[in-house]
JSON list of C-alpha atoms in Angstrom, two decimals:
[
{"chain": "A", "resi": 38, "resn": "MET", "atom": "CA", "xyz": [75.54, -236.83, 66.28]},
{"chain": "A", "resi": 39, "resn": "ILE", "atom": "CA", "xyz": [77.86, -235.73, 63.49]},
{"chain": "A", "resi": 40, "resn": "ALA", "atom": "CA", "xyz": [78.52, -239.33, 62.47]},
{"chain": "A", "resi": 41, "resn": "ALA", "atom": "CA", "xyz": [74.78, -240.10, 62.53]},
{"chain": "A", "resi": 42, "resn": "LEU", "atom": "CA", "xyz": [74.01, -237.08, 60.37]},
{"chain": "A", "resi": 43, "resn": "ASP", "atom": "CA", "xyz": [76.60, -238.28, 57.85]},
{"chain": "A", "resi": 44, "resn": "SER", "atom": "CA", "xyz": [75.10, -241.78, 57.56]},
{"chain": "A", "resi": 45, "resn": "GLY", "atom": "CA", "xyz": [73.23, -243.20, 54.60]},
{"chain": "A", "resi": 46, "resn": "TYR", "atom": "CA", "xyz": [69.76, -243.35, 56.13]},
{"chain": "A", "resi": 47, "resn": "VAL", "atom": "CA", "xyz": [69.93, -239.65, 57.06]},
{"chain": "A", "resi": 48, "resn": "ARG", "atom": "CA", "xyz": [71.06, -238.73, 53.56]},
{"chain": "A", "resi": 49, "resn": "THR", "atom": "CA", "xyz": [68.16, -240.76, 52.18]},
{"chain": "A", "resi": 50, "resn": "ALA", "atom": "CA", "xyz": [65.72, -238.90, 54.44]},
{"chain": "A", "resi": 51, "resn": "VAL", "atom": "CA", "xyz": [67.12, -235.57, 53.26]},
{"chain": "A", "resi": 52, "resn": "LEU", "atom": "CA", "xyz": [66.86, -236.65, 49.63]},
{"chain": "A", "resi": 53, "resn": "LYS", "atom": "CA", "xyz": [63.22, -237.59, 50.20]},
{"chain": "A", "resi": 54, "resn": "GLY", "atom": "CA", "xyz": [62.60, -233.95, 51.10]},
{"chain": "A", "resi": 55, "resn": "LEU", "atom": "CA", "xyz": [62.09, -234.17, 54.86]},
{"chain": "A", "resi": 56, "resn": "PRO", "atom": "CA", "xyz": [62.74, -230.94, 56.77]},
{"chain": "A", "resi": 57, "resn": "GLY", "atom": "CA", "xyz": [65.96, -230.70, 58.78]},
{"chain": "A", "resi": 58, "resn": "TRP", "atom": "CA", "xyz": [64.27, -230.88, 62.17]},
{"chain": "A", "resi": 59, "resn": "ALA", "atom": "CA", "xyz": [62.44, -234.08, 61.20]},
{"chain": "A", "resi": 60, "resn": "VAL", "atom": "CA", "xyz": [65.62, -235.68, 59.95]},
{"chain": "A", "resi": 61, "resn": "ALA", "atom": "CA", "xyz": [67.46, -234.79, 63.15]},
{"chain": "A", "resi": 62, "resn": "LEU", "atom": "CA", "xyz": [64.69, -235.78, 65.56]},
{"chain": "A", "resi": 63, "resn": "LYS", "atom": "CA", "xyz": [63.27, -238.87, 63.86]},
{"chain": "A", "resi": 64, "resn": "HIS", "atom": "CA", "xyz": [66.28, -240.40, 62.14]},
{"chain": "A", "resi": 65, "resn": "ALA", "atom": "CA", "xyz": [69.53, -239.27, 63.76]},
{"chain": "A", "resi": 66, "resn": "LEU", "atom": "CA", "xyz": [68.59, -238.67, 67.41]},
{"chain": "A", "resi": 67, "resn": "PRO", "atom": "CA", "xyz": [67.24, -242.17, 68.22]},
{"chain": "A", "resi": 68, "resn": "ASN", "atom": "CA", "xyz": [70.48, -243.72, 66.99]},
{"chain": "A", "resi": 69, "resn": "VAL", "atom": "CA", "xyz": [72.57, -241.28, 69.02]},
{"chain": "A", "resi": 70, "resn": "LEU", "atom": "CA", "xyz": [70.59, -241.69, 72.24]},
{"chain": "A", "resi": 71, "resn": "LEU", "atom": "CA", "xyz": [71.41, -245.37, 72.78]},
{"chain": "A", "resi": 72, "resn": "PRO", "atom": "CA", "xyz": [75.19, -245.00, 73.23]},
{"chain": "A", "resi": 73, "resn": "THR", "atom": "CA", "xyz": [74.70, -241.77, 75.18]},
{"chain": "A", "resi": 74, "resn": "ILE", "atom": "CA", "xyz": [72.32, -243.41, 77.64]},
{"chain": "A", "resi": 75, "resn": "SER", "atom": "CA", "xyz": [74.68, -246.33, 78.07]},
{"chain": "A", "resi": 76, "resn": "GLU", "atom": "CA", "xyz": [77.57, -243.99, 78.84]},
{"chain": "A", "resi": 77, "resn": "ILE", "atom": "CA", "xyz": [75.51, -241.99, 81.34]},
{"chain": "A", "resi": 78, "resn": "GLY", "atom": "CA", "xyz": [74.43, -245.20, 83.08]},
{"chain": "A", "resi": 79, "resn": "MET", "atom": "CA", "xyz": [78.00, -246.44, 83.33]},
{"chain": "A", "resi": 80, "resn": "ASN", "atom": "CA", "xyz": [79.22, -243.16, 84.81]},
{"chain": "A", "resi": 81, "resn": "PHE", "atom": "CA", "xyz": [76.29, -242.70, 87.21]},
{"chain": "A", "resi": 82, "resn": "GLY", "atom": "CA", "xyz": [77.88, -244.53, 90.14]},
{"chain": "A", "resi": 83, "resn": "TYR", "atom": "CA", "xyz": [81.27, -242.97, 89.62]},
{"chain": "A", "resi": 84, "resn": "VAL", "atom": "CA", "xyz": [79.88, -239.45, 89.68]},
{"chain": "A", "resi": 85, "resn": "LEU", "atom": "CA", "xyz": [77.58, -240.15, 92.62]},
{"chain": "A", "resi": 86, "resn": "GLY", "atom": "CA", "xyz": [80.18, -241.51, 95.01]},
{"chain": "A", "resi": 87, "resn": "GLY", "atom": "CA", "xyz": [83.45, -240.10, 93.78]},
{"chain": "A", "resi": 88, "resn": "ILE", "atom": "CA", "xyz": [83.67, -237.00, 95.95]},
{"chain": "A", "resi": 89, "resn": "VAL", "atom": "CA", "xyz": [82.58, -238.86, 99.10]},
{"chain": "A", "resi": 90, "resn": "ILE", "atom": "CA", "xyz": [85.28, -241.49, 98.71]},
{"chain": "A", "resi": 91, "resn": "VAL", "atom": "CA", "xyz": [88.00, -238.93, 97.95]},
{"chain": "A", "resi": 92, "resn": "SER", "atom": "CA", "xyz": [87.03, -236.90, 101.01]},
{"chain": "A", "resi": 93, "resn": "ALA", "atom": "CA", "xyz": [86.92, -239.99, 103.25]},
{"chain": "A", "resi": 94, "resn": "VAL", "atom": "CA", "xyz": [90.30, -241.26, 102.04]},
{"chain": "A", "resi": 95, "resn": "ASP", "atom": "CA", "xyz": [91.77, -237.83, 102.69]},
{"chain": "A", "resi": 96, "resn": "HIS", "atom": "CA", "xyz": [90.54, -237.98, 106.30]},
{"chain": "A", "resi": 97, "resn": "ARG", "atom": "CA", "xyz": [91.41, -241.71, 106.67]},
{"chain": "A", "resi": 98, "resn": "ASP", "atom": "CA", "xyz": [87.83, -242.58, 107.57]},
{"chain": "A", "resi": 99, "resn": "ILE", "atom": "CA", "xyz": [87.73, -246.32, 106.79]},
{"chain": "A", "resi": 100, "resn": "PRO", "atom": "CA", "xyz": [84.00, -246.97, 107.49]},
{"chain": "A", "resi": 101, "resn": "VAL", "atom": "CA", "xyz": [83.00, -244.12, 105.19]},
{"chain": "A", "resi": 102, "resn": "VAL", "atom": "CA", "xyz": [85.32, -245.46, 102.48]},
{"chain": "A", "resi": 103, "resn": "GLY", "atom": "CA", "xyz": [83.69, -248.90, 102.80]},
{"chain": "A", "resi": 104, "resn": "GLY", "atom": "CA", "xyz": [80.21, -247.41, 102.72]},
{"chain": "A", "resi": 105, "resn": "GLY", "atom": "CA", "xyz": [81.14, -245.19, 99.80]},
{"chain": "A", "resi": 106, "resn": "VAL", "atom": "CA", "xyz": [82.44, -248.14, 97.82]},
{"chain": "A", "resi": 107, "resn": "LEU", "atom": "CA", "xyz": [79.19, -249.99, 98.55]},
{"chain": "A", "resi": 108, "resn": "VAL", "atom": "CA", "xyz": [77.11, -246.98, 97.44]},
{"chain": "A", "resi": 109, "resn": "VAL", "atom": "CA", "xyz": [79.15, -246.62, 94.25]},
{"chain": "A", "resi": 110, "resn": "ALA", "atom": "CA", "xyz": [78.78, -250.33, 93.48]},
{"chain": "A", "resi": 111, "resn": "VAL", "atom": "CA", "xyz": [75.01, -250.24, 93.98]},
{"chain": "A", "resi": 112, "resn": "ALA", "atom": "CA", "xyz": [74.66, -246.99, 92.02]},
{"chain": "A", "resi": 113, "resn": "TYR", "atom": "CA", "xyz": [76.79, -248.44, 89.23]},
{"chain": "A", "resi": 114, "resn": "GLY", "atom": "CA", "xyz": [74.55, -251.51, 89.06]},
{"chain": "A", "resi": 115, "resn": "ILE", "atom": "CA", "xyz": [71.36, -249.44, 89.11]},
{"chain": "A", "resi": 116, "resn": "GLY", "atom": "CA", "xyz": [72.74, -247.05, 86.49]},
{"chain": "A", "resi": 117, "resn": "ASN", "atom": "CA", "xyz": [73.61, -249.93, 84.18]},
{"chain": "A", "resi": 118, "resn": "LEU", "atom": "CA", "xyz": [70.20, -251.52, 84.74]},
{"chain": "A", "resi": 119, "resn": "LEU", "atom": "CA", "xyz": [68.43, -248.26, 83.92]},
{"chain": "A", "resi": 120, "resn": "ALA", "atom": "CA", "xyz": [70.61, -247.74, 80.85]},
{"chain": "A", "resi": 121, "resn": "ASP", "atom": "CA", "xyz": [69.84, -251.26, 79.60]},
{"chain": "A", "resi": 122, "resn": "VAL", "atom": "CA", "xyz": [66.10, -250.92, 80.18]},
{"chain": "A", "resi": 123, "resn": "THR", "atom": "CA", "xyz": [66.04, -247.52, 78.49]},
{"chain": "A", "resi": 124, "resn": "SER", "atom": "CA", "xyz": [68.02, -248.89, 75.55]},
{"chain": "A", "resi": 125, "resn": "ILE", "atom": "CA", "xyz": [65.52, -251.74, 75.17]},
{"chain": "A", "resi": 126, "resn": "LEU", "atom": "CA", "xyz": [62.60, -249.31, 75.28]},
{"chain": "A", "resi": 127, "resn": "LEU", "atom": "CA", "xyz": [64.15, -246.96, 72.72]},
{"chain": "A", "resi": 128, "resn": "ASN", "atom": "CA", "xyz": [65.42, -249.57, 70.27]},
{"chain": "A", "resi": 129, "resn": "PRO", "atom": "CA", "xyz": [62.56, -251.24, 68.38]},
{"chain": "A", "resi": 130, "resn": "ARG", "atom": "CA", "xyz": [64.85, -254.07, 67.22]},
{"chain": "A", "resi": 131, "resn": "LEU", "atom": "CA", "xyz": [65.21, -255.25, 70.83]},
{"chain": "A", "resi": 132, "resn": "HIS", "atom": "CA", "xyz": [61.48, -255.55, 71.52]},
{"chain": "A", "resi": 133, "resn": "GLY", "atom": "CA", "xyz": [60.56, -259.17, 72.18]}
]
């Protein structure tokens, strides 16, 4: 957010006389949300299945490890899909 607030288009909005909240919400926030959503989507599967796999490995429970890996893989794919779809919806340059 700090880098976005220091960019040229935000400085232009400030020089035009827009209030601070409008500059932050309408100019800086949309550009910051896209990388944030991508990062959340990429970490979704890791966070969801991490503790289950660690616990199963600790107890040497092979079927749970296999199932946990499958769940993490599916959650990772779904998280990336949701992040991509959300990025397309939020970025007007990517609309068809």
